[in-house]
Amino acid sequence: PQVWTNGINEASKTALLAWEKETGIELVQVNGQRRYGGPPPGWVGGPPPAGTEVYIGKLPQDMYEDVLIPLFQSVGKLYEFRLMMTFSGLNRGFAYARYCTQRSARDAIGTFNHFQVRPGWPIVVCRSTQKRELIVDGLAASVSQRELEAMLQQVTEGVLSVTLHASPCQRQAKLAVLKYSSHQAAALAKKALMEGNLRLRGSRVRVDWLHRDLKQKLQLWEERPPPSQVQEGKSLAVPKPLALPPVLQDVLDRLNTLCWRQRLGTPMFLTKCVQVNPNGWLRFWYQVVIPGYPVPFSGFTWVRQDGQGRSGHDEAKVAVAQHVLRVLGESL
């Protein structure tokens, strides 16, 4: 509600307005981000080279440019500062600072990574990766590439290519990889698509950055040999990858959905059988890495094969995914 929106962070907002008036700095808010500079007043010449932008994460949501810009300008001249904003007037917990030189960007990382902006509140500062590729997962299997391209051109700008794949997470669904001309174009497209501007058939459509592990997985699938090869006069059938068992698919879907809603990224599982008992019990070591969660989940679990075709690794993944779901559900 508007009353609540106007009522939060009054002290911080008042301090920000006073700082803007005192310094004459102009902040422009558009498409969910508030920007200073790009270029700043008095700038002459083209934009700075690659490697001059840093990512700033884990910010207090009621901290604004009146604190952040002077802090990050203390190590070098800023070309641009972008703070990601919510509709309620809070920041989204992260920002981008682009410096005039690569040295200033390196100094910012060295000075401010793990720096406590408030007692007990360390932030993360690292090199901005300038990602340009998105995934749209959960599209209906009937969606064509031409239809998707036409829709994307209506609601986003700067799309260079679109490729469609079978979804690794949802059966009877497609995953699209979208490549954009710049990180900024991709970020604006991600925001537009996450706000529901993509009108296509398909339930539970998810939009996210294309992460390296998924990119490698998709490349491996593309490089697989065709379903059959002829060698020395014999036809060699290449088995298709087996579908995940329904119980495992269900619990992984629930875990993936929770992670997507919290924007944590896709969980990655490692399981290793370390002990086999004569009575059929198997002991597995496991590790689950969730990109946006501060620490991996790891430990040991005992499982028993159910005799219904699920492997020990599948049983371990079910048990581990259920454990991670419980812990995430409590911590979030």
JSON list of C-alpha atoms in Angstrom, two decimals, residues 198-296:
[
{"chain": "A", "resi": 198, "resn": "LEU", "atom": "CA", "xyz": [6.52, -12.35, -21.80]},
{"chain": "A", "resi": 199, "resn": "ARG", "atom": "CA", "xyz": [3.13, -13.69, -22.90]},
{"chain": "A", "resi": 200, "resn": "LEU", "atom": "CA", "xyz": [3.85, -17.25, -23.93]},
{"chain": "A", "resi": 201, "resn": "ARG", "atom": "CA", "xyz": [2.31, -20.61, -23.24]},
{"chain": "A", "resi": 202, "resn": "GLY", "atom": "CA", "xyz": [3.86, -22.49, -20.36]},
{"chain": "A", "resi": 203, "resn": "SER", "atom": "CA", "xyz": [3.37, -22.76, -16.62]},
{"chain": "A", "resi": 204, "resn": "ARG", "atom": "CA", "xyz": [6.03, -21.89, -14.05]},
{"chain": "A", "resi": 205, "resn": "VAL", "atom": "CA", "xyz": [8.18, -19.94, -16.49]},
{"chain": "A", "resi": 206, "resn": "ARG", "atom": "CA", "xyz": [11.44, -18.91, -14.81]},
{"chain": "A", "resi": 207, "resn": "VAL", "atom": "CA", "xyz": [13.88, -16.20, -15.92]},
{"chain": "A", "resi": 208, "resn": "ASP", "atom": "CA", "xyz": [17.47, -16.16, -14.68]},
{"chain": "A", "resi": 209, "resn": "TRP", "atom": "CA", "xyz": [21.06, -15.53, -15.72]},
{"chain": "A", "resi": 210, "resn": "LEU", "atom": "CA", "xyz": [22.70, -18.35, -17.66]},
{"chain": "A", "resi": 211, "resn": "HIS", "atom": "CA", "xyz": [25.16, -19.80, -15.16]},
{"chain": "A", "resi": 212, "resn": "ARG", "atom": "CA", "xyz": [28.38, -21.50, -16.20]},
{"chain": "A", "resi": 213, "resn": "ASP", "atom": "CA", "xyz": [27.42, -24.99, -15.01]},
{"chain": "A", "resi": 214, "resn": "LEU", "atom": "CA", "xyz": [24.17, -24.97, -16.99]},
{"chain": "A", "resi": 215, "resn": "LYS", "atom": "CA", "xyz": [25.93, -23.55, -20.06]},
{"chain": "A", "resi": 216, "resn": "GLN", "atom": "CA", "xyz": [28.45, -26.42, -19.96]},
{"chain": "A", "resi": 217, "resn": "LYS", "atom": "CA", "xyz": [25.64, -28.94, -19.52]},
{"chain": "A", "resi": 218, "resn": "LEU", "atom": "CA", "xyz": [23.76, -27.58, -22.53]},
{"chain": "A", "resi": 219, "resn": "GLN", "atom": "CA", "xyz": [26.95, -27.63, -24.62]},
{"chain": "A", "resi": 220, "resn": "LEU", "atom": "CA", "xyz": [27.54, -31.27, -23.69]},
{"chain": "A", "resi": 221, "resn": "TRP", "atom": "CA", "xyz": [24.01, -32.17, -24.77]},
{"chain": "A", "resi": 222, "resn": "GLU", "atom": "CA", "xyz": [24.55, -30.38, -28.08]},
{"chain": "A", "resi": 223, "resn": "GLU", "atom": "CA", "xyz": [27.80, -32.30, -28.63]},
{"chain": "A", "resi": 224, "resn": "ARG", "atom": "CA", "xyz": [26.26, -35.74, -28.04]},
{"chain": "A", "resi": 225, "resn": "PRO", "atom": "CA", "xyz": [26.26, -38.06, -31.07]},
{"chain": "A", "resi": 226, "resn": "PRO", "atom": "CA", "xyz": [22.97, -38.59, -32.91]},
{"chain": "A", "resi": 227, "resn": "PRO", "atom": "CA", "xyz": [20.66, -41.41, -31.68]},
{"chain": "A", "resi": 228, "resn": "SER", "atom": "CA", "xyz": [22.32, -44.00, -33.91]},
{"chain": "A", "resi": 229, "resn": "GLN", "atom": "CA", "xyz": [25.66, -44.30, -35.65]},
{"chain": "A", "resi": 230, "resn": "VAL", "atom": "CA", "xyz": [26.80, -46.78, -38.25]},
{"chain": "A", "resi": 231, "resn": "GLN", "atom": "CA", "xyz": [30.19, -48.33, -37.58]},
{"chain": "A", "resi": 232, "resn": "GLU", "atom": "CA", "xyz": [31.63, -51.22, -39.60]},
{"chain": "A", "resi": 233, "resn": "GLY", "atom": "CA", "xyz": [28.23, -52.06, -40.97]},
{"chain": "A", "resi": 234, "resn": "LYS", "atom": "CA", "xyz": [26.60, -52.25, -37.55]},
{"chain": "A", "resi": 235, "resn": "SER", "atom": "CA", "xyz": [24.07, -49.83, -36.15]},
{"chain": "A", "resi": 236, "resn": "LEU", "atom": "CA", "xyz": [25.10, -48.72, -32.67]},
{"chain": "A", "resi": 237, "resn": "ALA", "atom": "CA", "xyz": [22.19, -47.33, -30.68]},
{"chain": "A", "resi": 238, "resn": "VAL", "atom": "CA", "xyz": [23.08, -44.52, -28.32]},
{"chain": "A", "resi": 239, "resn": "PRO", "atom": "CA", "xyz": [20.81, -44.71, -25.29]},
{"chain": "A", "resi": 240, "resn": "LYS", "atom": "CA", "xyz": [18.79, -41.62, -24.46]},
{"chain": "A", "resi": 241, "resn": "PRO", "atom": "CA", "xyz": [19.29, -40.11, -21.00]},
{"chain": "A", "resi": 242, "resn": "LEU", "atom": "CA", "xyz": [16.79, -41.62, -18.57]},
{"chain": "A", "resi": 243, "resn": "ALA", "atom": "CA", "xyz": [14.08, -39.42, -17.14]},
{"chain": "A", "resi": 244, "resn": "LEU", "atom": "CA", "xyz": [14.39, -38.76, -13.42]},
{"chain": "A", "resi": 245, "resn": "PRO", "atom": "CA", "xyz": [12.23, -40.99, -11.19]},
{"chain": "A", "resi": 246, "resn": "PRO", "atom": "CA", "xyz": [8.94, -39.25, -10.25]},
{"chain": "A", "resi": 247, "resn": "VAL", "atom": "CA", "xyz": [9.73, -38.97, -6.50]},
{"chain": "A", "resi": 248, "resn": "LEU", "atom": "CA", "xyz": [13.15, -37.41, -7.19]},
{"chain": "A", "resi": 249, "resn": "GLN", "atom": "CA", "xyz": [11.72, -35.16, -9.90]},
{"chain": "A", "resi": 250, "resn": "ASP", "atom": "CA", "xyz": [9.01, -33.92, -7.51]},
{"chain": "A", "resi": 251, "resn": "VAL", "atom": "CA", "xyz": [11.36, -33.03, -4.64]},
{"chain": "A", "resi": 252, "resn": "LEU", "atom": "CA", "xyz": [13.91, -31.42, -7.00]},
{"chain": "A", "resi": 253, "resn": "ASP", "atom": "CA", "xyz": [11.11, -29.38, -8.61]},
{"chain": "A", "resi": 254, "resn": "ARG", "atom": "CA", "xyz": [10.05, -28.13, -5.17]},
{"chain": "A", "resi": 255, "resn": "LEU", "atom": "CA", "xyz": [13.64, -27.24, -4.20]},
{"chain": "A", "resi": 256, "resn": "ASN", "atom": "CA", "xyz": [14.29, -25.53, -7.56]},
{"chain": "A", "resi": 257, "resn": "THR", "atom": "CA", "xyz": [11.06, -23.54, -7.24]},
{"chain": "A", "resi": 258, "resn": "LEU", "atom": "CA", "xyz": [12.00, -22.33, -3.74]},
{"chain": "A", "resi": 259, "resn": "CYS", "atom": "CA", "xyz": [15.49, -21.32, -4.94]},
{"chain": "A", "resi": 260, "resn": "TRP", "atom": "CA", "xyz": [14.09, -19.55, -8.01]},
{"chain": "A", "resi": 261, "resn": "ARG", "atom": "CA", "xyz": [11.59, -17.58, -5.91]},
{"chain": "A", "resi": 262, "resn": "GLN", "atom": "CA", "xyz": [14.40, -16.47, -3.60]},
{"chain": "A", "resi": 263, "resn": "ARG", "atom": "CA", "xyz": [16.70, -15.77, -6.61]},
{"chain": "A", "resi": 264, "resn": "LEU", "atom": "CA", "xyz": [19.38, -18.08, -5.24]},
{"chain": "A", "resi": 265, "resn": "GLY", "atom": "CA", "xyz": [20.19, -19.89, -8.49]},
{"chain": "A", "resi": 266, "resn": "THR", "atom": "CA", "xyz": [19.97, -23.59, -9.39]},
{"chain": "A", "resi": 267, "resn": "PRO", "atom": "CA", "xyz": [21.21, -26.12, -6.76]},
{"chain": "A", "resi": 268, "resn": "MET", "atom": "CA", "xyz": [24.08, -28.40, -7.85]},
{"chain": "A", "resi": 269, "resn": "PHE", "atom": "CA", "xyz": [24.39, -31.87, -6.26]},
{"chain": "A", "resi": 270, "resn": "LEU", "atom": "CA", "xyz": [27.45, -34.03, -5.63]},
{"chain": "A", "resi": 271, "resn": "THR", "atom": "CA", "xyz": [26.93, -37.51, -4.14]},
{"chain": "A", "resi": 272, "resn": "LYS", "atom": "CA", "xyz": [29.51, -40.22, -3.49]},
{"chain": "A", "resi": 273, "resn": "CYS", "atom": "CA", "xyz": [28.87, -43.69, -2.04]},
{"chain": "A", "resi": 274, "resn": "VAL", "atom": "CA", "xyz": [31.44, -44.26, 0.73]},
{"chain": "A", "resi": 275, "resn": "GLN", "atom": "CA", "xyz": [30.10, -47.39, 2.48]},
{"chain": "A", "resi": 276, "resn": "VAL", "atom": "CA", "xyz": [27.94, -50.41, 1.59]},
{"chain": "A", "resi": 277, "resn": "ASN", "atom": "CA", "xyz": [26.43, -52.62, 4.33]},
{"chain": "A", "resi": 278, "resn": "PRO", "atom": "CA", "xyz": [25.50, -56.30, 3.71]},
{"chain": "A", "resi": 279, "resn": "ASN", "atom": "CA", "xyz": [21.89, -55.53, 4.69]},
{"chain": "A", "resi": 280, "resn": "GLY", "atom": "CA", "xyz": [21.50, -53.18, 1.70]},
{"chain": "A", "resi": 281, "resn": "TRP", "atom": "CA", "xyz": [22.08, -49.82, 3.40]},
{"chain": "A", "resi": 282, "resn": "LEU", "atom": "CA", "xyz": [24.35, -47.36, 1.58]},
{"chain": "A", "resi": 283, "resn": "ARG", "atom": "CA", "xyz": [26.20, -44.42, 3.13]},
{"chain": "A", "resi": 284, "resn": "PHE", "atom": "CA", "xyz": [26.63, -41.38, 0.89]},
{"chain": "A", "resi": 285, "resn": "TRP", "atom": "CA", "xyz": [28.69, -38.23, 1.27]},
{"chain": "A", "resi": 286, "resn": "TYR", "atom": "CA", "xyz": [26.92, -35.27, -0.30]},
{"chain": "A", "resi": 287, "resn": "GLN", "atom": "CA", "xyz": [27.45, -31.62, -1.10]},
{"chain": "A", "resi": 288, "resn": "VAL", "atom": "CA", "xyz": [24.83, -29.19, -2.43]},
{"chain": "A", "resi": 289, "resn": "VAL", "atom": "CA", "xyz": [26.01, -25.83, -3.75]},
{"chain": "A", "resi": 290, "resn": "ILE", "atom": "CA", "xyz": [23.38, -23.09, -4.20]},
{"chain": "A", "resi": 291, "resn": "PRO", "atom": "CA", "xyz": [25.01, -20.06, -5.92]},
{"chain": "A", "resi": 292, "resn": "GLY", "atom": "CA", "xyz": [23.16, -17.41, -3.89]},
{"chain": "A", "resi": 293, "resn": "TYR", "atom": "CA", "xyz": [23.40, -19.18, -0.51]},
{"chain": "A", "resi": 294, "resn": "PRO", "atom": "CA", "xyz": [26.44, -18.27, 1.63]},
{"chain": "A", "resi": 295, "resn": "VAL", "atom": "CA", "xyz": [27.65, -21.81, 2.42]},
{"chain": "A", "resi": 296, "resn": "PRO", "atom": "CA", "xyz": [27.29, -25.23, 0.74]}
]
